[in-house]
Tab-separated table of C-alpha atoms and ligand atoms in Angstrom:
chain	number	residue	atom	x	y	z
A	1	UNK	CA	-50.595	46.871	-14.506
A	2	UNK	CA	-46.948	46.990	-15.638
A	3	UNK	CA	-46.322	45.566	-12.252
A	4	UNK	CA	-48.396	42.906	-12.845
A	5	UNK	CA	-47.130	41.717	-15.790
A	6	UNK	CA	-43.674	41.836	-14.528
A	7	UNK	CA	-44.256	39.992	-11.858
A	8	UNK	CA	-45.834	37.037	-13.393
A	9	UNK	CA	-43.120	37.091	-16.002
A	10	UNK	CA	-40.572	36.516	-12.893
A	11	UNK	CA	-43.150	33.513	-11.524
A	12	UNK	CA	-41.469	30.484	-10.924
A	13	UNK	CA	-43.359	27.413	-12.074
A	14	UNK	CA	-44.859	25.167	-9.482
A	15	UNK	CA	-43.255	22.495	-10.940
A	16	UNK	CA	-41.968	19.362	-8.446
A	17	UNK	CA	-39.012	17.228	-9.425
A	18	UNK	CA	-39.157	13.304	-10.058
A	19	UNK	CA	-38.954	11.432	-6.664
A	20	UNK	CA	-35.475	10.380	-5.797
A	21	UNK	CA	-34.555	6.534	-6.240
A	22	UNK	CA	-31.190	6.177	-5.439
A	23	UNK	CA	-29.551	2.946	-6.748
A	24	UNK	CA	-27.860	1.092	-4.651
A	25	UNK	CA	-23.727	1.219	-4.665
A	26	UNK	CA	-21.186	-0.600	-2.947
A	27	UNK	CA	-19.163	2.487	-1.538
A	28	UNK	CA	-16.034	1.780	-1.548
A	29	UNK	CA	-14.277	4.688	-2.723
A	30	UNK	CA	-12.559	6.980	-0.892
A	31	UNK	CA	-16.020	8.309	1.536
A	32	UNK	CA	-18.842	7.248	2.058
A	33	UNK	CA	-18.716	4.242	2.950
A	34	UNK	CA	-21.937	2.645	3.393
A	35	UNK	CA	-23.120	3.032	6.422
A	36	UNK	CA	-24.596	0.230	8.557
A	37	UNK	CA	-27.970	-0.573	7.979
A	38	UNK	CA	-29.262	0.021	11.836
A	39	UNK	CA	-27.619	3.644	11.593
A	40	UNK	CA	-30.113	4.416	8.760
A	41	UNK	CA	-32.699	2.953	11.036
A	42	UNK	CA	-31.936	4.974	13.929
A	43	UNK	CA	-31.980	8.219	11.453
A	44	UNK	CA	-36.055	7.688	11.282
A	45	UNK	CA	-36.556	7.640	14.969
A	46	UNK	CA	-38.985	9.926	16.419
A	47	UNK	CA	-37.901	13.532	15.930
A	48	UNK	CA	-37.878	15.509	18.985
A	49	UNK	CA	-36.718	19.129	19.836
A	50	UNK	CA	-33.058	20.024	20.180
A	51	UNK	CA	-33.441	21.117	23.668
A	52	UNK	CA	-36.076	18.056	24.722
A	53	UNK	CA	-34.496	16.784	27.942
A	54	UNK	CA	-34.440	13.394	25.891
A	55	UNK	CA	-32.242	14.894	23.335
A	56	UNK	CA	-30.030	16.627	25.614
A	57	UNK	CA	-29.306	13.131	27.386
A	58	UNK	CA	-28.763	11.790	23.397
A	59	UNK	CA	-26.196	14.844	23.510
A	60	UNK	CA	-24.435	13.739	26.856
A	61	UNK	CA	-24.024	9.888	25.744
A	62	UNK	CA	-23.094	10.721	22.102
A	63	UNK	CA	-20.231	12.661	23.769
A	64	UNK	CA	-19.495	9.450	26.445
A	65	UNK	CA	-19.210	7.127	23.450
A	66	UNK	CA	-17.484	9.686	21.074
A	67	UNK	CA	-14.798	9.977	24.292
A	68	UNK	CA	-14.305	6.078	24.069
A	69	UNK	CA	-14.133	5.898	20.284
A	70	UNK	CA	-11.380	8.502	20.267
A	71	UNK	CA	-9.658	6.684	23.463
A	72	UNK	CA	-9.479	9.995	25.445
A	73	UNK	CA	-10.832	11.382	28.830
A	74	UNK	CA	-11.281	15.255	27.221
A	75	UNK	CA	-14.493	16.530	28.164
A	76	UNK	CA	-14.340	18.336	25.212
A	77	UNK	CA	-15.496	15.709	22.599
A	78	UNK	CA	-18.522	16.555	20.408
A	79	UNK	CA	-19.602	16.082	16.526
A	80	UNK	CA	-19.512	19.477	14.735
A	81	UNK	CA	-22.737	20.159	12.923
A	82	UNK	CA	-21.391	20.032	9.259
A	83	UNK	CA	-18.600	17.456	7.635
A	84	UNK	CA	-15.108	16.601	8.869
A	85	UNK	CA	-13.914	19.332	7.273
A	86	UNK	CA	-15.701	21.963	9.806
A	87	UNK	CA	-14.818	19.978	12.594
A	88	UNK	CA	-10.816	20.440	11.305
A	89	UNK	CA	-11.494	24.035	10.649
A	90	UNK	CA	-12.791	24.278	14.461
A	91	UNK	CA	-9.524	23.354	15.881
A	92	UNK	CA	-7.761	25.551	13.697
A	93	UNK	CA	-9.679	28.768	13.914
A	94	UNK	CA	-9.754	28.534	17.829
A	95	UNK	CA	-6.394	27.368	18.297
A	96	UNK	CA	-4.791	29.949	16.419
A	97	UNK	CA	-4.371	33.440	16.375
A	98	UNK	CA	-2.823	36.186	14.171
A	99	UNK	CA	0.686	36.475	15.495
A	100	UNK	CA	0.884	32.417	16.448
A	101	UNK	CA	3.227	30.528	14.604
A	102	UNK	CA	1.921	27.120	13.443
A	103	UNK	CA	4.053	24.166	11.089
A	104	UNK	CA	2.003	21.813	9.291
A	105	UNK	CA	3.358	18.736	7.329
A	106	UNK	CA	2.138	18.180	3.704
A	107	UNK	CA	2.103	14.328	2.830
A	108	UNK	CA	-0.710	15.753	0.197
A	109	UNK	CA	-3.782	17.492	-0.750
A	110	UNK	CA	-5.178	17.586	3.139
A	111	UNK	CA	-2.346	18.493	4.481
A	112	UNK	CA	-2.354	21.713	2.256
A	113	UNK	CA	-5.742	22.112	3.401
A	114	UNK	CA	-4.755	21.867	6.775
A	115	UNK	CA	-2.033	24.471	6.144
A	116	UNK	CA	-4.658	26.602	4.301
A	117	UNK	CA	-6.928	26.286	7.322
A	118	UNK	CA	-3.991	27.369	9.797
A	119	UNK	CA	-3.290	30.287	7.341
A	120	UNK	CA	-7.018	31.464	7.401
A	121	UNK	CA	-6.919	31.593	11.270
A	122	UNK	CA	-4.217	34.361	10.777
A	123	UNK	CA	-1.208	32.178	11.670
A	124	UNK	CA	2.633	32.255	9.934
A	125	UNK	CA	2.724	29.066	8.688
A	126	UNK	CA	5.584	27.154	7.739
A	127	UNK	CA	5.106	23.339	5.964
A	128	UNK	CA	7.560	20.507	5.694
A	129	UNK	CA	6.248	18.895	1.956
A	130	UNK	CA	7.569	15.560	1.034
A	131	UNK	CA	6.513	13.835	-2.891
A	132	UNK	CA	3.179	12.224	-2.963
A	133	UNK	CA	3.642	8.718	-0.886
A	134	UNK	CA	6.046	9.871	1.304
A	135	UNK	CA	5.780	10.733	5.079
A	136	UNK	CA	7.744	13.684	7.101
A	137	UNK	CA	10.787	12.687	8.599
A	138	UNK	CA	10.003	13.893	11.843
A	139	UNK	CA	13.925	15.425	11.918
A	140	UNK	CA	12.963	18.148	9.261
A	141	UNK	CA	10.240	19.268	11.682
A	142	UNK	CA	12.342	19.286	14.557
A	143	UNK	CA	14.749	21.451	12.421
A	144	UNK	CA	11.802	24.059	12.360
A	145	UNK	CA	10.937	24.469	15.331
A	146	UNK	CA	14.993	24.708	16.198
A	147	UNK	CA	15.083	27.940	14.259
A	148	UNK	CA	11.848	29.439	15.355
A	149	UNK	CA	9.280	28.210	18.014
A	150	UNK	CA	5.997	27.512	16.972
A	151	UNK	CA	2.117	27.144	18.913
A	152	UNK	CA	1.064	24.198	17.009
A	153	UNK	CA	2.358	21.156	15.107
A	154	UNK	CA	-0.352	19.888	12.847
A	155	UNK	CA	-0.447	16.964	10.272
A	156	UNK	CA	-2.737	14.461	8.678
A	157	UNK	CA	-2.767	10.995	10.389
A	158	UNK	CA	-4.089	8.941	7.012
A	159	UNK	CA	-3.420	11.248	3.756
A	160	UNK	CA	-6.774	10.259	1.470
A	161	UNK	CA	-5.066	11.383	-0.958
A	162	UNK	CA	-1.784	9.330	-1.660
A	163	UNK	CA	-2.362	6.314	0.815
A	164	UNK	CA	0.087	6.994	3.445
A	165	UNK	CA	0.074	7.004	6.912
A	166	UNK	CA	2.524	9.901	8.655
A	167	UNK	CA	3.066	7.718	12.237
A	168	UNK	CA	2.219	9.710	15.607
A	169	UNK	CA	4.404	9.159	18.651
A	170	UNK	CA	7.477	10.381	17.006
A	171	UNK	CA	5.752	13.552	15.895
A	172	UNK	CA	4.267	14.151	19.338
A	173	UNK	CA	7.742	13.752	20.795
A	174	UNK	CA	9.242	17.045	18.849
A	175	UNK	CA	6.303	18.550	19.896
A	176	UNK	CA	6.598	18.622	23.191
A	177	UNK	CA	10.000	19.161	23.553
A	178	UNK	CA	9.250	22.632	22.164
A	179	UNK	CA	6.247	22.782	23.894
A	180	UNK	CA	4.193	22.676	21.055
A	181	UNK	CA	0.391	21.582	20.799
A	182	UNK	CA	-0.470	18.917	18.402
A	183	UNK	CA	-3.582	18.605	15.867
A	184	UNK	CA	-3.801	16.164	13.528
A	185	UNK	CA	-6.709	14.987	10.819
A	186	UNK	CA	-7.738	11.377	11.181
A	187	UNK	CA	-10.687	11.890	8.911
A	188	UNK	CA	-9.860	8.570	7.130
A	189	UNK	CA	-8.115	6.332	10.421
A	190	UNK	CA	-10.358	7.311	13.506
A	191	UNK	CA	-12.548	3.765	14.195
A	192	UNK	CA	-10.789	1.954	11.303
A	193	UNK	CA	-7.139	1.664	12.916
A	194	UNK	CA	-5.333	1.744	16.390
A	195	UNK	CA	-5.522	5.420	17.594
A	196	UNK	CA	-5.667	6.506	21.057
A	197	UNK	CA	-5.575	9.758	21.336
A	198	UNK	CA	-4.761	10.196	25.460
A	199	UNK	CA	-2.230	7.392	24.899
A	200	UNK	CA	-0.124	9.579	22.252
A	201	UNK	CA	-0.476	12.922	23.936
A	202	UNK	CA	-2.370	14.669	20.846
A	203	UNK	CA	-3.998	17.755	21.791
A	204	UNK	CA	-7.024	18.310	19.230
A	205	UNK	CA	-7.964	15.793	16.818
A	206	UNK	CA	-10.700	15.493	13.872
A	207	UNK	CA	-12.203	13.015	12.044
A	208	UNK	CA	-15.914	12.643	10.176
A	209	UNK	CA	-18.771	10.584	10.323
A	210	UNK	CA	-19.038	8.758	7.159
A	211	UNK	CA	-15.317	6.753	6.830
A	212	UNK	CA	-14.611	4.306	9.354
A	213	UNK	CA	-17.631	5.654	11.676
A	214	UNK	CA	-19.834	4.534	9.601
A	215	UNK	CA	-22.526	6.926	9.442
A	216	UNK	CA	-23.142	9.231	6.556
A	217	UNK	CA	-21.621	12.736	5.883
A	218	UNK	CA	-22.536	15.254	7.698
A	219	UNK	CA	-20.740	15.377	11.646
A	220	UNK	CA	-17.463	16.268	12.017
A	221	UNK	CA	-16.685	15.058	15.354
A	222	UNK	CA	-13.686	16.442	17.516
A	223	UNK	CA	-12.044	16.338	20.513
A	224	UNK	CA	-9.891	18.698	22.384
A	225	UNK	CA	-7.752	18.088	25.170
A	226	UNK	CA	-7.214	20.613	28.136
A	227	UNK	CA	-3.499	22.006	27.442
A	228	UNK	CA	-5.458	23.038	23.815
A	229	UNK	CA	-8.263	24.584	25.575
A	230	UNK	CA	-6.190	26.565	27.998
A	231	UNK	CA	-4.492	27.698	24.617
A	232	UNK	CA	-8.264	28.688	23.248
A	233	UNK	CA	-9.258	30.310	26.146
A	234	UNK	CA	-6.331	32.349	26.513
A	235	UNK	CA	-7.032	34.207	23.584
A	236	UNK	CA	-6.431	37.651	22.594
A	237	UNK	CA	-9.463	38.228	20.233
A	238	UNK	CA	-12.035	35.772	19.881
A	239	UNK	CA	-11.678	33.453	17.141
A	240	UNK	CA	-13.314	35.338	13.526
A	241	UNK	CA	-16.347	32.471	13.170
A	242	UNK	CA	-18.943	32.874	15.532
A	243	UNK	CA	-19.983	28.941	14.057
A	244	UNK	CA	-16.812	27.172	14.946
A	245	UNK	CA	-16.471	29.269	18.436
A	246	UNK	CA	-15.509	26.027	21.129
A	247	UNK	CA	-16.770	28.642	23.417
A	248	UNK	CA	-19.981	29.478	22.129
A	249	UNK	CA	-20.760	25.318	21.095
A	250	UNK	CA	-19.537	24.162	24.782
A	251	UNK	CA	-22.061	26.631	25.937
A	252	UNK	CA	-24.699	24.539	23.588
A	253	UNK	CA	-23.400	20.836	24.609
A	254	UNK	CA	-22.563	21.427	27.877
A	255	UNK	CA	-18.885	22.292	29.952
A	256	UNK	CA	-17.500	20.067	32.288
A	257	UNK	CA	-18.600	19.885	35.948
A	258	UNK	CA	-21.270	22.304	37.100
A	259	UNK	CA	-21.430	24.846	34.615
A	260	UNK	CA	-23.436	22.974	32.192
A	261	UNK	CA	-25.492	24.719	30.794
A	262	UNK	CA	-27.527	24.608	27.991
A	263	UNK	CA	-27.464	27.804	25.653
A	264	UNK	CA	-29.202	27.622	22.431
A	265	UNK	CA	-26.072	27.926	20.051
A	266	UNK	CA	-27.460	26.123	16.757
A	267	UNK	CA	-30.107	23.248	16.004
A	268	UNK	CA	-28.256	20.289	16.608
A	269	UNK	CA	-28.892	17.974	13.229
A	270	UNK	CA	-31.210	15.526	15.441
A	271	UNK	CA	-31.434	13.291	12.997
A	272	UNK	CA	-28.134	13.353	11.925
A	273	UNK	CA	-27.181	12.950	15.830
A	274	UNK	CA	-29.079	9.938	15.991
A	275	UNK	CA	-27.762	7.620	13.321
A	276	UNK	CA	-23.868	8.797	14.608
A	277	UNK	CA	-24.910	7.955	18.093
A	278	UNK	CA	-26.241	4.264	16.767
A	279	UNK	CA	-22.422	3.993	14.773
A	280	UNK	CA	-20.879	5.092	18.288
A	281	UNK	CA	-23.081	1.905	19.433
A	282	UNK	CA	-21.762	-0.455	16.784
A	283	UNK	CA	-18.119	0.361	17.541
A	284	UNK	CA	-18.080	0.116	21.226
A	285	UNK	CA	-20.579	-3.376	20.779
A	286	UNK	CA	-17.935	-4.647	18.417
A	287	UNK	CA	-14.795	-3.356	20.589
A	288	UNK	CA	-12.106	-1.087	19.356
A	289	UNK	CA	-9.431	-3.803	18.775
A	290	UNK	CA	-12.003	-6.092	17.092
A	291	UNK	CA	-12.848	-3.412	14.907
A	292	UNK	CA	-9.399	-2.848	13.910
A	293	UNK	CA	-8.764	-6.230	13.436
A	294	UNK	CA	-11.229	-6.116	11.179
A	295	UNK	CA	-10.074	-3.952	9.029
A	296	UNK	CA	-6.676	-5.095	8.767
A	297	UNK	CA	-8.309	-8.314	7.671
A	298	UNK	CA	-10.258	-7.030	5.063
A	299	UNK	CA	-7.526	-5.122	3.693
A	300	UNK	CA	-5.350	-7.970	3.507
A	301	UNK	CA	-7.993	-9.992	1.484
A	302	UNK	CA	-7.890	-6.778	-0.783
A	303	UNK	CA	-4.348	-6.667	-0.976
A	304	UNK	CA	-4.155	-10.217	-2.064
A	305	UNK	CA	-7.206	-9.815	-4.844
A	306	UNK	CA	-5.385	-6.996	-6.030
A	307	UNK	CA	-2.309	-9.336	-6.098
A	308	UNK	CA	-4.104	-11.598	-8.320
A	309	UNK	CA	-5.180	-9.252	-10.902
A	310	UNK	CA	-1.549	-7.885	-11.060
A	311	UNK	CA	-2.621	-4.283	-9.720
A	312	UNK	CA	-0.045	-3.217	-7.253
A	313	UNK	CA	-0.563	-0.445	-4.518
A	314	UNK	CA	1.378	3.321	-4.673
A	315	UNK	CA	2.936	4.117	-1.397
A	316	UNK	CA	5.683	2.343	-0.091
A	317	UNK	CA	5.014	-0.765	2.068
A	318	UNK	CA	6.579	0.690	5.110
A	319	UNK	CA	3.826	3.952	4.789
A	320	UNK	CA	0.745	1.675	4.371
A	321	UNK	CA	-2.042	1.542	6.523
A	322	UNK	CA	-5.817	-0.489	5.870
A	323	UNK	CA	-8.243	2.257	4.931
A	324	UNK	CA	-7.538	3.816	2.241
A	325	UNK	CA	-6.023	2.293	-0.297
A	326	UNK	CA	-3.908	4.020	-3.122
A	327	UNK	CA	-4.071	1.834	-6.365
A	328	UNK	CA	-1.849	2.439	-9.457
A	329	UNK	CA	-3.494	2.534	-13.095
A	330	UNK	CA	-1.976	-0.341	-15.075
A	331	UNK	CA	-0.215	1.397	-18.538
A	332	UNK	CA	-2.593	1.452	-21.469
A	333	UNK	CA	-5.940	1.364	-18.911
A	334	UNK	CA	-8.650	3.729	-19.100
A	335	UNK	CA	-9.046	4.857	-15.435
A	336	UNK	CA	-12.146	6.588	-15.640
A	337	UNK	CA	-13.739	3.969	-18.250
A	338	UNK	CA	-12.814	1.228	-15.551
A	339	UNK	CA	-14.429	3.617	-12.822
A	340	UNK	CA	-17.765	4.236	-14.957
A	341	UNK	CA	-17.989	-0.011	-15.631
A	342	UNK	CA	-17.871	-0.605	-11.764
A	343	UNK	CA	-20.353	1.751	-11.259
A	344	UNK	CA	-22.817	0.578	-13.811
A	345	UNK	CA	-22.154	-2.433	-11.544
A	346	UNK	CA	-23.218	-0.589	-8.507
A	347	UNK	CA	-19.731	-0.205	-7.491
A	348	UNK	CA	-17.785	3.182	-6.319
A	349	UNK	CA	-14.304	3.691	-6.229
A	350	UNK	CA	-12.530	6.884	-6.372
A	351	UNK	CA	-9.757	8.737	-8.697
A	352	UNK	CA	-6.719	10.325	-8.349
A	353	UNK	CA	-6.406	13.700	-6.529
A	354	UNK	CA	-4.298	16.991	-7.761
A	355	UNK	CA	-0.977	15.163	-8.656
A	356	UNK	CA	-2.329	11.706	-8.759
A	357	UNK	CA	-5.191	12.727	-10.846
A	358	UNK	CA	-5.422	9.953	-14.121
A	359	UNK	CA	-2.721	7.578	-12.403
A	360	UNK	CA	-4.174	5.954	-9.483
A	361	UNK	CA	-7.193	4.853	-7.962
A	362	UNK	CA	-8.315	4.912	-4.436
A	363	UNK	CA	-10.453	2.619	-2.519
A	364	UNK	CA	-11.759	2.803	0.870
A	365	UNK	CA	-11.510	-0.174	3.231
A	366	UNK	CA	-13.845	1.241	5.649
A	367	UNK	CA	-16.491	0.577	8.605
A	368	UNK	CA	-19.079	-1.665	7.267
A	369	UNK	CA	-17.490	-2.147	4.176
A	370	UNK	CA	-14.255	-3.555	6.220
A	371	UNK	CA	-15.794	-7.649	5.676
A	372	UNK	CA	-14.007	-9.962	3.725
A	373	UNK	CA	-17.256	-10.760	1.238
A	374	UNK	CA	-18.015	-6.985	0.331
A	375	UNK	CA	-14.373	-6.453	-0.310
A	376	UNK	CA	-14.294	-9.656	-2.161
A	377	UNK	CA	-17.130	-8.177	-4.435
A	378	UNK	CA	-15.164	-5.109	-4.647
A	379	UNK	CA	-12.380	-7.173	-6.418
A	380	UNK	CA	-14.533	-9.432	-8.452
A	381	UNK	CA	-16.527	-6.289	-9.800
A	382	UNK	CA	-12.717	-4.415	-10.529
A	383	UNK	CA	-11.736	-7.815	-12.379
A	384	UNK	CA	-14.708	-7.609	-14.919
A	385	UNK	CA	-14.619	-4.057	-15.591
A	386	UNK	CA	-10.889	-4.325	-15.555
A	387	UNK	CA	-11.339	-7.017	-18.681
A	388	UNK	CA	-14.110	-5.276	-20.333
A	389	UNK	CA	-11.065	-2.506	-20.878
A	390	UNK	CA	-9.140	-4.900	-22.317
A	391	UNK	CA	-6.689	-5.626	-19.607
A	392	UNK	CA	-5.264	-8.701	-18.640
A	393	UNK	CA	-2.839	-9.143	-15.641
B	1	PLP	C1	-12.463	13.067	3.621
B	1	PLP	C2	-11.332	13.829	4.219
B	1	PLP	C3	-11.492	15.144	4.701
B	1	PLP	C4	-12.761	15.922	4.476
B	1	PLP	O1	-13.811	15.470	5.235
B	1	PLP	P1	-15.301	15.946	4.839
B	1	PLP	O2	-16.138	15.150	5.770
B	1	PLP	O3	-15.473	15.583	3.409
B	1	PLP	O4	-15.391	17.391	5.051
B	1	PLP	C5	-10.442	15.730	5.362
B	1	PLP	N1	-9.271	15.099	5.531
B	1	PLP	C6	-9.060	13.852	5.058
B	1	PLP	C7	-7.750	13.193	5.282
B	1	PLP	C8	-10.083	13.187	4.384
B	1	PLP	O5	-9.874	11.968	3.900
């Protein structure tokens, strides 16, 4: 009896919550950005099993178009099952080892994280940090690896967090004269600006789906080049997540060649797969270049409304890039009472991060949202709230 009554006093109530009715927003802080409305479409397709021949071709030509997204011939190309993040922590945690040396440049808050992912895999880490707008002169790196050698160079291509843009070639070029590999983030840049991964000579690279792909969260596509998987498959120990293990998930989307098989691994997020495949669609319809085009154009029309309302942007010109832009708070404004107006009219942007926190704003220039009229709504929407605060350029 006791029983009894002590479990009914532990019953949960059967109790459903409200339906969800999303409003719309404008996304244009720092991700997600909307996504395009055929890649929502595609999400309701038919769902079908993981292993259905059907999906498994799905697999094979998300990987194809993923390959010409990143501009690279690697086999090894796939979205991770889980956000950009997991897909950054993949590269990491295979290659790296304890006992590898690895030096990671911190333009911000991801590049920590990188650093903190390179850590986790057991590495000595060593980081070049420059002030918040800034990018690594790639002379204090080379001065690194002069002292010690190191496995792996890694940085962040687009820094979300300050704006700026740490330039590739020159970085790849200390590299490889101490035969280093090369990782870098381009969560924020991959599909949004020129990046051609074979072209440059990066090694492992990781982006996500909902910035410039324009899908929502929830892949965190990769690729990996072969001098990087020579490095992960001569291992000493198998990397500590049995998740993230490039051996394991190439056994689940297939190796190069002949030995493609087919091993159940995880469920692949059909779904998921579906609407990234449809984005994959949209940028290779659209063409690279156009695409980037685009969103140089768009930023520039952003650039200039910004101009108008006297707001001026926090990085240096020369560090710039389209995406993500780094806005500083007028004196005397509100930030997060300006941020809470555009949202009331349906409009995201994003604030500050760790050192930035209260003194800028950050706003996404990214895949669908990269056309002139959404980004002129975008300004027109900052304008009122910016008023309603009681500032006047
Ligand atoms: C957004 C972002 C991430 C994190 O990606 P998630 O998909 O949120 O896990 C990592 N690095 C940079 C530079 C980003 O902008």
């Amino acid at each position: 009896m006791t029983t009894t009554a002590t479990m009914s006093d532990r019953a949960t109530p059967s109790v459903a919550p409200p339906p969800l009715n999303p409003p719309e927003r404008l996304l244009m802080g720092p991700g997600p950005s909307n996504p395009d409305p055929r890649v929502l479409a595609a999400m309701g397709l038919n769902p079908i099993g993981h292993l259905d021949p059907y999906f498994v071709e799905t697999m094979n030509q998300t990987m194809e178009a993923l390959r010409n997204v990143f501009r690279t011939r690697n086999h090894h190309t796939v979205p991770i099952s889980a956000t950009g993040s997991a897909g950054l922590e993949t590269i990491m945690m295979n290659l790296l080892e304890p006992g590898d040396s690895a030096i990671v440049c911190v333009i911000g808050y991801f590049g920590q994280r990188l650093a903190e992912l390179a850590r986790r895999a057991g590495a000595d880490v060593r980081t070049v940090e420059v002030p918040p707008g800034e990018v690594v002169d790639p002379a204090d790196v080379e001065k690194l690896f002069a002292e010690r050698p190191a496995k792996l160079l890694a940085f962040v291509h687009a820094e979300t967090t300050t704006g700026a843009y740490q330039s590739i070639p020159e970085m790849v070029e200390v590299a490889r004269r101490y035969d280093a590999l090369v990782a870098i983030d381009c969560v924020t840049s991959l599909g949004g600006v020129p990046l051609e991964i074979d072209a440059l000579g990066v090694d492992a690279a990781g982006s996500c789906s909902q910035k410039c792909i324009g899908a929502p969260p929830g892949l965190g596509p990769i690729t990996i080049g072969p001098r990087a998987m020579a490095a992960a498959r001569a291992r000493k120990h198998k990397p500590s997540t049995w998740y993230f293990d490039l051996a394991l998930l190439f056994q689940y989307w297939g190796e190069d060649g002949a030995n493609r098989t087919r091993a159940f691994h995880h469920t692949a997020p059909v779904a998921s797969i579906y609407g990234f495949h449809e984005a994959l669609r949209i940028i290779l319809e659209e063409g690279l270049e156009a695409r980037w085009d685009r969103h140089r154009t768009a930023h520039d029309t952003l650039v200039r409304g910004l101009d108008r309302l006297g707001l001026s942007l926090f990085p240096p010109e020369a560090n710039r890039g389209p995406t993500i832009n780094v806005i500083n708070v007028p004196a005397g404004v509100d930030e997060a009472a300006v941020r809470r107006r555009l949202l009331g009219m349906g409009v995201e942007m994003g604030g500050g991060l760790g050192a930035l926190a209260g003194k800028v704003w950050r706003v996404g220039v990214m895949g669908y949202n990269a056309q002139v009229p959404r980004v002129e709504r975008f300004v027109g929407a900052l304008d009122e709230a910016l008023r309603a605060e009681g500032y006047s350029a």
